[in-house]
XYZ file of C-alpha atoms in Angstrom:
394
model
C 11.010 19.068 24.539
C 7.588 20.306 25.660
C 4.598 18.911 23.765
C 1.345 20.851 23.591
C -1.518 18.442 24.192
C -4.109 20.647 22.489
C -2.188 21.848 19.424
C -2.956 20.103 16.135
C 0.227 18.583 14.739
C 1.366 17.041 11.426
C 2.727 14.030 13.320
C -0.853 12.940 14.050
C -2.499 14.066 10.832
C -3.488 17.559 11.995
C -5.156 16.424 15.185
C -3.941 17.122 18.717
C -2.293 14.584 21.035
C -5.282 15.023 23.340
C -7.717 14.074 20.566
C -5.542 11.189 19.394
C -5.386 9.645 22.860
C -9.114 10.088 23.346
C -10.326 8.893 19.951
C -7.671 6.530 18.548
C -5.254 5.196 21.184
C -6.030 1.506 21.778
C -9.249 1.958 19.789
C -8.810 2.205 16.028
C -6.189 2.605 13.266
C -5.138 5.986 11.913
C -3.442 6.615 8.565
C -1.344 9.795 8.617
C -0.110 11.098 5.296
C 3.161 13.043 5.545
C 3.462 12.859 9.313
C 7.090 13.752 8.564
C 7.395 16.078 5.585
C 10.507 15.739 3.393
C 11.534 12.791 5.523
C 15.107 11.543 5.539
C 16.286 8.407 7.297
C 17.875 9.109 10.701
C 20.208 6.152 10.149
C 21.611 4.948 6.829
C 20.875 1.523 5.389
C 24.583 0.692 5.663
C 24.573 1.638 9.371
C 21.465 -0.471 9.951
C 23.097 -3.506 8.357
C 26.204 -2.933 10.462
C 24.137 -2.851 13.650
C 22.630 -6.218 12.709
C 26.117 -7.789 12.699
C 26.768 -6.872 16.346
C 26.432 -9.251 19.288
C 24.875 -6.583 21.506
C 22.070 -5.800 19.029
C 18.945 -7.936 18.665
C 18.186 -8.706 15.021
C 16.313 -11.219 12.858
C 16.325 -12.193 9.204
C 13.136 -13.526 7.576
C 12.662 -15.010 4.113
C 9.645 -16.355 2.258
C 9.743 -18.730 -0.674
C 6.423 -20.087 -2.001
C 4.889 -20.142 1.462
C 8.029 -21.540 3.088
C 9.002 -19.117 5.862
C 12.451 -19.149 7.438
C 13.679 -17.179 10.450
C 17.274 -16.616 11.482
C 18.218 -14.816 14.692
C 21.148 -12.415 14.744
C 23.846 -11.446 14.581
C 23.258 -11.260 10.828
C 26.689 -11.132 9.186
C 25.423 -10.346 5.700
C 22.207 -9.855 3.754
C 21.434 -10.881 0.154
C 21.405 -8.510 -2.784
C 18.271 -6.487 -3.398
C 17.965 -8.509 -6.619
C 16.745 -11.361 -4.418
C 13.109 -10.710 -3.503
C 11.084 -11.533 -0.391
C 13.557 -11.015 2.447
C 13.402 -8.781 5.507
C 15.990 -7.687 8.055
C 14.606 -6.593 11.443
C 16.734 -4.679 13.946
C 15.271 -4.146 17.439
C 15.846 -1.302 19.899
C 17.693 0.915 17.446
C 16.919 3.836 19.781
C 19.461 2.346 22.222
C 22.207 2.532 19.620
C 21.582 5.735 17.663
C 20.973 9.238 19.017
C 18.932 10.458 16.045
C 16.559 7.496 16.283
C 16.275 8.034 20.036
C 15.446 11.704 19.454
C 12.659 10.716 17.042
C 11.089 8.579 19.770
C 10.840 11.671 21.983
C 8.195 13.040 19.612
C 5.759 10.442 20.951
C 6.067 11.415 24.622
C 2.427 12.485 24.805
C 2.120 8.780 25.646
C 3.552 8.041 29.139
C 7.161 6.850 29.162
C 5.997 3.825 31.165
C 4.321 2.551 27.972
C 7.221 3.022 25.546
C 9.142 -0.069 24.483
C 11.516 0.468 21.574
C 12.123 1.518 17.971
C 12.477 -1.341 15.511
C 13.651 -0.729 11.946
C 13.096 -3.135 9.080
C 14.866 -3.309 5.737
C 13.277 -5.358 2.964
C 13.756 -6.257 -0.656
C 10.763 -6.123 -2.986
C 8.043 -8.461 -1.719
C 9.621 -8.660 1.714
C 7.519 -8.761 4.861
C 6.785 -10.889 7.906
C 3.334 -12.082 6.825
C -0.149 -11.201 8.099
C -0.103 -11.166 11.889
C -1.328 -9.272 14.922
C 0.522 -7.733 17.839
C -0.471 -7.236 21.456
C 0.990 -3.729 21.529
C 0.375 -0.282 20.025
C 2.652 0.710 17.166
C 3.318 3.671 14.867
C 4.636 2.419 11.513
C 6.596 5.153 9.750
C 7.655 4.621 6.143
C 11.296 5.659 5.964
C 12.421 4.748 2.454
C 10.802 3.142 -0.575
C 7.179 2.076 -0.517
C 5.255 -0.478 1.532
C 1.708 -1.723 1.041
C -0.167 -2.167 4.289
C -3.259 -4.325 4.504
C -5.155 -4.376 7.789
C -8.134 -6.081 9.383
C -9.836 -5.858 12.753
C -11.036 -9.442 12.446
C -11.812 -11.591 15.465
C -10.237 -14.759 14.031
C -6.688 -14.958 15.405
C -5.951 -18.538 14.329
C -2.296 -18.995 13.340
C -0.787 -21.287 10.723
C 0.811 -24.104 12.747
C 4.476 -25.130 12.646
C 5.892 -21.901 11.255
C 8.810 -19.932 12.739
C 6.718 -16.740 12.442
C 3.270 -15.986 13.860
C 1.204 -15.820 10.650
C -2.575 -15.672 10.484
C -4.291 -18.567 8.782
C -7.370 -16.668 7.600
C -6.371 -13.060 6.993
C -9.334 -11.033 5.702
C -8.261 -7.679 4.275
C -10.563 -4.787 5.181
C -8.407 -1.781 4.236
C -5.139 -1.228 2.408
C -2.820 1.629 1.509
C 0.604 2.197 -0.018
C 2.800 4.331 2.226
C 5.439 6.719 0.906
C 8.407 8.082 2.901
C 7.038 10.277 5.706
C 3.650 8.531 5.802
C 2.734 6.771 9.049
C 0.146 4.241 10.181
C -0.959 3.837 13.809
C -2.306 0.415 14.783
C -3.863 -0.504 18.126
C -3.306 -3.922 19.727
C -4.905 -6.957 18.069
C -5.333 -5.191 14.715
C -4.239 -7.726 12.100
C -1.830 -6.321 9.523
C 0.429 -7.318 6.658
C 3.139 -5.062 5.263
C 4.639 -5.933 1.887
C 7.571 -4.057 0.367
C 6.639 -2.571 -2.995
C 10.214 -1.501 -3.756
C 13.799 -2.449 -3.027
C 15.476 -0.876 0.017
C 12.114 -0.592 1.751
C 12.672 0.775 5.249
C 9.955 0.959 7.922
C 10.500 2.471 11.355
C 8.255 1.040 14.089
C 7.696 2.921 17.337
C 6.376 0.235 19.671
C 4.640 0.587 23.026
C 4.822 -2.250 25.504
C 1.972 -4.449 26.617
C 1.666 -5.033 30.362
C -0.109 -8.272 31.233
C -1.955 -8.352 34.528
C -0.282 -11.696 35.266
C 3.188 -10.116 35.073
C 2.080 -7.094 37.075
C 0.548 -9.187 39.871
C 3.501 -11.561 39.993
C 5.855 -8.604 40.235
C 3.878 -6.980 43.020
C 4.037 -10.252 44.972
C 7.801 -10.405 44.371
C 8.147 -6.835 45.626
C 6.030 -7.692 48.686
C 8.262 -10.699 49.451
C 11.403 -8.537 49.196
C 9.854 -5.904 51.457
C 8.877 -8.511 54.069
C 12.430 -9.872 53.924
C 14.182 -6.540 54.433
C 11.738 -5.317 57.077
C 11.838 -8.582 59.020
C 15.585 -9.187 58.944
C 15.506 -12.016 56.405
C 17.823 -10.423 53.865
C 17.247 -8.271 50.816
C 16.152 -8.614 47.214
C 15.707 -6.636 44.005
C 12.758 -4.662 45.394
C 13.978 -4.221 48.975
C 15.256 -0.649 48.777
C 14.009 1.619 50.096
C 12.171 -0.274 52.831
C 8.441 0.551 52.878
C 6.334 0.672 56.016
C 3.728 -1.994 56.671
C 5.781 -5.043 55.722
C 7.326 -6.071 59.024
C 6.082 -9.485 60.136
C 6.937 -10.461 63.709
C 6.384 -13.420 65.988
C 6.593 -17.179 65.679
C 4.099 -19.947 65.162
C 3.301 -21.558 68.508
C 0.884 -24.326 69.354
C 0.622 -24.793 73.125
C -1.970 -27.398 74.001
C -1.812 -29.057 70.566
C -3.214 -32.597 70.711
C -1.115 -35.717 70.360
C -1.536 -37.279 66.923
C -1.595 -40.722 65.342
C -1.035 -39.249 61.849
C 2.284 -37.382 62.279
C 2.727 -36.707 58.542
C -0.504 -34.679 58.364
C -0.015 -30.916 58.073
C -1.680 -29.223 61.072
C -4.683 -27.102 60.089
C -3.788 -24.606 62.812
C -0.434 -23.990 61.132
C -2.172 -23.167 57.851
C -4.625 -20.848 59.598
C -1.892 -18.966 61.452
C 0.266 -18.642 58.307
C -2.645 -17.088 56.428
C -3.405 -14.792 59.336
C 0.199 -13.552 59.315
C 0.128 -13.053 55.520
C -3.032 -10.975 55.809
C -1.086 -8.380 57.791
C 0.565 -7.314 54.526
C -1.111 -4.378 52.795
C -1.047 -4.430 49.007
C -1.198 -0.697 48.415
C -0.298 1.944 45.830
C 3.183 2.463 47.295
C 4.019 -1.197 46.809
C 2.575 -1.309 43.281
C 4.390 1.859 42.197
C 7.622 0.590 43.758
C 7.506 -2.562 41.642
C 6.273 -0.861 38.461
C 8.775 1.978 38.754
C 11.714 -0.398 39.098
C 10.440 -2.886 36.515
C 9.516 -0.389 33.810
C 12.833 1.458 34.040
C 14.977 -1.673 34.006
C 17.412 -1.138 31.106
C 17.233 -3.408 28.090
C 19.300 -6.539 28.756
C 21.608 -5.607 25.886
C 22.059 -1.995 27.029
C 25.548 -1.014 28.114
C 26.428 2.334 29.683
C 29.790 3.974 29.103
C 31.393 5.229 32.297
C 32.655 8.817 32.205
C 36.271 8.831 31.040
C 37.215 11.743 33.283
C 35.817 13.437 36.356
C 33.272 16.129 35.524
C 32.209 18.852 37.933
C 28.897 20.375 36.936
C 29.644 23.658 38.638
C 32.710 24.107 36.395
C 30.723 23.769 33.170
C 29.384 26.789 31.251
C 25.862 27.556 32.503
C 24.258 26.829 29.127
C 25.846 23.349 28.857
C 23.182 20.655 28.708
C 23.190 17.556 30.869
C 21.165 14.921 29.019
C 19.989 11.500 30.024
C 21.819 8.842 28.050
C 19.583 7.409 25.331
C 19.464 4.097 27.238
C 18.383 5.694 30.522
C 14.767 5.218 31.616
C 13.050 7.350 34.253
C 9.541 7.468 35.726
C 8.152 8.943 38.917
C 5.099 8.963 41.161
C 4.641 11.603 43.813
C 7.950 12.103 45.618
C 9.472 8.818 44.431
C 11.669 8.749 41.329
C 12.865 5.593 39.596
C 15.819 5.361 37.232
C 17.270 2.362 35.424
C 15.626 -0.184 37.705
C 16.399 1.625 40.949
C 14.337 3.661 43.393
C 16.154 6.974 43.914
C 17.075 7.331 47.617
C 16.119 11.007 47.941
C 12.660 12.584 47.558
C 11.566 13.954 44.220
C 12.270 17.659 43.695
C 11.942 20.180 40.874
C 15.429 19.492 39.503
C 14.848 15.745 39.257
C 11.363 16.244 37.813
C 12.746 18.610 35.178
C 15.315 15.980 34.232
C 12.742 13.165 34.102
C 10.163 15.087 32.050
C 12.525 16.897 29.685
C 15.450 14.440 29.746
C 17.886 17.327 30.013
C 19.023 20.102 32.358
C 21.275 23.095 31.921
C 24.394 22.990 34.061
C 23.501 26.428 35.377
C 20.043 25.310 36.524
C 21.448 22.142 38.091
C 24.078 24.149 39.972
C 21.777 26.897 41.248
C 18.715 24.799 42.097
C 20.116 21.497 43.416
C 20.520 20.734 47.091
C 23.616 18.829 48.218
C 22.050 15.370 47.882
C 20.665 16.074 44.397
C 23.970 17.510 43.233
C 25.805 14.425 44.466
C 23.278 12.201 42.713
C 23.693 14.023 39.382
C 27.459 13.602 39.589
C 27.077 9.895 40.336
C 24.832 9.468 37.302
C 27.410 11.236 35.128
C 30.125 8.898 36.441
C 27.921 5.864 35.699
C 27.099 7.058 32.178
C 23.393 7.499 32.928
C 23.714 11.240 32.380
C 25.950 12.745 29.703
C 27.298 16.193 28.938
C 25.906 17.275 25.564
């Protein structure tokens, strides 16, 4: 799917992706009436409830009774009748479990894939919600079924009510509110306080969430990648971020101290040892290759609950009809920088080329294009990904 960055689209309220990213992304809320005209749920309420019963699906169940909030983590074996008000079922990462939901998420790929997190779907009885709160991430809240009243505030006060199982604001000050119908959508930037309350039974909201990357996690990860690179380049073993080995991380030599003075305080750590250790550490260059190596592997690491289905039989791409599509499995994540491609937590061992870029950007290839344009290494790689379930024949 190719998205025009300059074309005005219903999805964003008749503005272009370019304008949305410039004017709204991480800046201010946007209410979009009928972002999806004549909208129908991509997954039925019965299917959603069934997902919540599974061990390999993350889900939560929240109830409110006169200010008493209760949270239960899944699997959720059953939910109350809609006659009982004020309950909400939340199912995370539905895009990993349903193709139609995954396809909906592709509509938002004017935002880099590195930012996308997951699609959460909530089901609520009348009055259901999770209370006024704020998130650290960007989110598009699409009304799927029934009606939900959204109240928002860009207040500075982020004080939470203590001793609750949910993060609920103590002093929520409503600044704007709307009732959303099926097909309506609300974009909220990080830190925008919001409270969604179901106005009807069978209220379904589909949340397209985009991950928050803390600098602390990014820096820690880069240091971990640097340690793995020093290890593999210096013969000390390997780690998660060791392959492929990058240049500039080989540390040689040994600490020596000829002429060191005799001491009367043998337990004291020698200052010369500290100085030499720091001098050796300063040989390491924290550069863009190292940062992209960590980020590429980290951001494509599959969800911990994701499971790939191995191909049941051997498939030869060259034997398929030319128009047959090879699609990335819905759980597969890919990003690239320059000639380095990353997939499902791994750095691809061959340089980026037009076939791999086509697959990463469009998430599909025709068998004919793959056969005619792939070199031997790329062709072998595509077959391996099919065997591993990372790539599927549509």
